[in-house]
mmCIF file of C-alpha atoms in Angstrom:
data_model
loop_
_atom_site.group_PDB
_atom_site.id
_atom_site.type_symbol
_atom_site.label_atom_id
_atom_site.label_comp_id
_atom_site.label_asym_id
_atom_site.label_seq_id
_atom_site.Cartn_x
_atom_site.Cartn_y
_atom_site.Cartn_z
ATOM 1 C CA MET W 519 -8.613 1.669 15.398
ATOM 2 C CA LEU W 520 -4.954 1.600 14.556
ATOM 3 C CA ASP W 521 -4.927 4.775 16.251
ATOM 4 C CA ARG W 522 -1.672 6.275 14.567
ATOM 5 C CA ASP W 523 -0.384 3.696 16.943
ATOM 6 C CA PHE W 524 2.526 2.058 13.966
ATOM 7 C CA GLN W 525 4.605 -0.508 16.146
ATOM 8 C CA ALA W 526 3.761 -4.281 15.917
ATOM 9 C CA ASP W 527 4.426 -6.833 17.851
ATOM 10 C CA LYS W 528 4.570 -9.184 15.172
ATOM 11 C CA PRO W 529 4.194 -9.980 11.066
ATOM 12 C CA MET W 530 0.660 -9.514 9.278
ATOM 13 C CA GLU W 531 -0.241 -8.050 12.953
ATOM 14 C CA LYS W 532 -1.559 -4.956 11.383
ATOM 15 C CA LEU W 533 -1.164 -3.902 7.705
ATOM 16 C CA VAL W 534 -1.924 -0.839 6.066
ATOM 17 C CA THR W 535 -3.031 0.000 2.594
ATOM 18 C CA VAL W 536 -3.558 2.977 -0.150
ATOM 19 C CA ILE W 537 -3.181 3.853 -3.498
ATOM 20 C CA THR W 538 -1.449 6.401 -5.255
ATOM 21 C CA TYR W 539 -0.717 7.875 -8.869
ATOM 22 C CA LEU W 540 2.083 7.034 -10.680
ATOM 23 C CA TYR W 541 2.698 9.306 -13.637
ATOM 24 C CA PHE W 542 5.394 9.212 -15.994
ATOM 25 C CA GLY W 543 5.764 11.246 -19.697
ATOM 26 C CA ASN W 544 2.088 11.605 -20.765
ATOM 27 C CA CYS W 545 1.261 8.372 -18.614
ATOM 28 C CA ARG W 546 -0.477 7.535 -15.519
ATOM 29 C CA LEU W 547 -0.669 4.453 -13.624
ATOM 30 C CA TYR W 548 -2.160 3.426 -9.825
ATOM 31 C CA LEU W 549 -0.647 1.237 -7.148
ATOM 32 C CA SER W 550 -1.933 0.303 -4.348
ATOM 33 C CA SER W 551 0.191 -1.470 -2.050
ATOM 34 C CA ILE W 552 -0.434 -3.064 1.511
ATOM 35 C CA MET W 553 2.275 -2.653 3.936
ATOM 36 C CA ASP W 554 3.331 -4.637 7.119
ATOM 37 C CA LEU W 555 3.860 -2.130 9.835
ATOM 38 C CA TYR W 556 6.331 -4.662 11.987
ATOM 39 C CA ASN W 557 8.910 -4.601 9.590
ATOM 40 C CA LEU W 558 7.724 -2.252 6.860
ATOM 41 C CA GLU W 559 7.589 -4.409 3.805
ATOM 42 C CA ILE W 560 5.479 -4.076 1.466
ATOM 43 C CA VAL W 561 3.980 -7.769 1.336
ATOM 44 C CA ALA W 562 1.587 -7.440 -1.344
ATOM 45 C CA TYR W 563 0.406 -4.913 -4.519
ATOM 46 C CA THR W 564 -0.806 -4.295 -8.264
ATOM 47 C CA ILE W 565 -0.229 -1.700 -10.570
ATOM 48 C CA SER W 566 -2.640 -1.140 -13.187
ATOM 49 C CA GLU W 567 -4.389 1.233 -15.441
ATOM 50 C CA CYS W 568 -7.436 1.552 -13.197
ATOM 51 C CA GLN W 569 -8.153 2.225 -9.980
ATOM 52 C CA ASN W 570 -11.469 0.356 -9.058
ATOM 53 C CA THR W 571 -12.554 -2.252 -6.162
ATOM 54 C CA ASP W 572 -11.346 -4.951 -8.630
ATOM 55 C CA PHE W 573 -7.592 -3.878 -8.615
ATOM 56 C CA VAL W 574 -7.514 -3.394 -4.239
ATOM 57 C CA LEU W 575 -9.078 -6.853 -4.236
ATOM 58 C CA ASN W 576 -6.510 -8.080 -6.290
ATOM 59 C CA THR W 577 -3.927 -6.509 -4.016
ATOM 60 C CA LEU W 578 -5.964 -7.901 -0.841
ATOM 61 C CA ASN W 579 -5.783 -11.580 -2.176
ATOM 62 C CA GLN W 580 -2.034 -11.936 -2.798
ATOM 63 C CA LEU W 581 -2.205 -12.591 1.034
ATOM 64 C CA GLU W 582 -2.599 -15.439 3.222
ATOM 65 C CA LEU W 583 -3.655 -13.315 6.137
ATOM 66 C CA PRO W 584 -4.029 -14.542 9.904
ATOM 67 C CA GLN W 585 -7.926 -14.353 11.463
ATOM 68 C CA GLY W 586 -7.938 -11.063 13.438
ATOM 69 C CA VAL W 587 -4.915 -9.325 11.460
ATOM 70 C CA LEU W 588 -5.480 -5.227 11.422
ATOM 71 C CA LEU W 589 -5.945 -3.506 7.927
ATOM 72 C CA HIS W 590 -6.392 0.230 7.734
ATOM 73 C CA SER W 591 -6.809 2.211 4.769
ATOM 74 C CA ASP W 592 -8.378 5.572 4.214
ATOM 75 C CA GLN W 593 -11.888 6.835 3.513
ATOM 76 C CA GLY W 594 -11.833 5.761 -0.239
ATOM 77 C CA SER W 595 -14.338 4.788 -2.241
ATOM 78 C CA VAL W 596 -12.941 1.521 -2.946
ATOM 79 C CA TYR W 597 -11.895 0.778 0.770
ATOM 80 C CA THR W 598 -15.698 2.102 1.859
ATOM 81 C CA SER W 599 -17.510 -0.347 -1.203
ATOM 82 C CA LYS W 600 -19.979 -3.282 -0.232
ATOM 83 C CA VAL W 601 -17.439 -5.629 -2.060
ATOM 84 C CA TYR W 602 -14.311 -4.886 -0.619
ATOM 85 C CA TYR W 603 -15.800 -5.046 3.106
ATOM 86 C CA GLN W 604 -17.597 -8.441 2.537
ATOM 87 C CA ALA W 605 -13.930 -9.447 1.238
ATOM 88 C CA CYS W 606 -12.408 -8.815 4.550
ATOM 89 C CA THR W 607 -15.271 -9.564 6.399
ATOM 90 C CA GLU W 608 -14.962 -13.577 4.731
ATOM 91 C CA LYS W 609 -10.902 -13.397 5.273
ATOM 92 C CA GLY W 610 -11.935 -12.586 9.221
ATOM 93 C CA ILE W 611 -9.595 -9.145 8.666
ATOM 94 C CA THR W 612 -10.257 -6.142 11.340
ATOM 95 C CA ARG W 613 -10.646 -3.541 9.379
ATOM 96 C CA SER W 614 -9.949 0.313 10.454
ATOM 97 C CA MET W 615 -9.879 3.569 8.379
ATOM 98 C CA SER W 616 -8.677 7.091 8.609
ATOM 99 C CA ARG W 617 -10.385 10.019 9.288
ATOM 100 C CA LYS W 618 -11.395 11.712 6.283
ATOM 101 C CA GLY W 619 -9.012 13.764 4.846
ATOM 102 C CA THR W 620 -6.000 13.184 7.273
ATOM 103 C CA PRO W 621 -3.356 11.021 5.648
ATOM 104 C CA ALA W 622 -0.819 11.211 8.691
ATOM 105 C CA ASP W 623 -3.218 8.474 10.489
ATOM 106 C CA ASN W 624 -1.794 6.317 7.615
ATOM 107 C CA ALA W 625 1.793 7.808 7.850
ATOM 108 C CA CYS W 626 3.609 4.991 6.730
ATOM 109 C CA ILE W 627 2.352 3.667 3.750
ATOM 110 C CA GLU W 628 1.951 7.744 2.724
ATOM 111 C CA TRP W 629 5.757 7.743 3.548
ATOM 112 C CA PHE W 630 6.398 4.912 1.252
ATOM 113 C CA HIS W 631 4.727 6.434 -1.936
ATOM 114 C CA SER W 632 6.132 9.755 -1.065
ATOM 115 C CA VAL W 633 10.370 7.875 -0.933
ATOM 116 C CA LEU W 634 8.473 5.880 -3.946
ATOM 117 C CA LYS W 635 8.323 8.802 -6.055
ATOM 118 C CA SER W 636 10.461 11.442 -5.079
ATOM 119 C CA GLU W 637 13.559 9.032 -5.949
ATOM 120 C CA THR W 638 12.496 7.552 -8.946
ATOM 121 C CA PHE W 639 9.304 9.338 -11.040
ATOM 122 C CA TYR W 640 9.985 12.849 -10.042
ATOM 123 C CA LEU W 641 14.207 12.758 -9.531
ATOM 124 C CA HIS W 642 14.226 11.192 -13.189
ATOM 125 C CA LYS W 643 11.799 12.660 -16.038
ATOM 126 C CA TRP W 644 11.322 9.023 -17.338
ATOM 127 C CA ARG W 645 8.919 8.856 -20.803
ATOM 128 C CA ASN W 646 9.069 5.424 -22.141
ATOM 129 C CA LEU W 647 8.403 2.963 -18.788
ATOM 130 C CA THR W 648 6.736 -0.162 -20.027
ATOM 131 C CA LYS W 649 3.962 -1.983 -16.815
ATOM 132 C CA ASP W 650 7.332 -4.606 -16.140
ATOM 133 C CA SER W 651 9.745 -1.620 -15.533
ATOM 134 C CA ILE W 652 7.247 -0.095 -13.310
ATOM 135 C CA THR W 653 6.949 -2.952 -11.283
ATOM 136 C CA GLU W 654 10.445 -3.500 -11.267
ATOM 137 C CA ILE W 655 10.990 0.190 -9.837
ATOM 138 C CA VAL W 656 8.648 -0.665 -7.073
ATOM 139 C CA ASN W 657 10.342 -4.188 -6.395
ATOM 140 C CA LEU W 658 13.611 -2.825 -5.569
ATOM 141 C CA THR W 659 12.258 0.681 -4.062
ATOM 142 C CA SER W 660 9.890 -1.320 -1.680
ATOM 143 C CA TYR W 661 13.241 -3.368 -0.880
ATOM 144 C CA PHE W 662 15.758 -0.944 -0.319
ATOM 145 C CA ILE W 663 13.351 1.014 1.937
ATOM 146 C CA MET W 664 13.043 -2.347 4.216
ATOM 147 C CA LYS W 665 16.278 -2.966 4.625
ATOM 148 C CA LEU W 666 17.325 0.819 5.108
ATOM 149 C CA GLU W 667 14.505 0.427 8.105
ATOM 150 C CA PHE W 668 15.236 -2.480 9.517
ATOM 151 C CA ASN W 669 18.689 -1.630 9.918
ATOM 152 C CA ARG W 670 18.032 1.435 11.637
ATOM 153 C CA ASN W 671 16.242 -0.371 14.087
#
């Protein structure tokens, strides 16, 4: 349903979501984030040691969403689960999914995760980060990316 139309006319009209891995030292965490396509703001995210349906529901439940909001994701098992489908239905969310193996269908949030990792975790070889410091890195990166994109438009 999104069909690579990444323009939104108002806030909370079109959202995109995906999970990425955050590697640092010998550790790995998962980041589930939701981006508003209106201004490329990360409106919700969760960081966890495990990737499961509760993890993405935690991210989704951070938001009060208008009826009919479009939420686009990939076809990962957490997004195709019955529990996630039911939660979206109860919230009045219109679901949209990328074609299999086509990350370009979710390009905006894939781009955000790429910038987040390349400008922080890959650029600096941090070894001893805590979950709190990673949360702060995600906060700062999402803030600066949103400001850069907003000023560019």
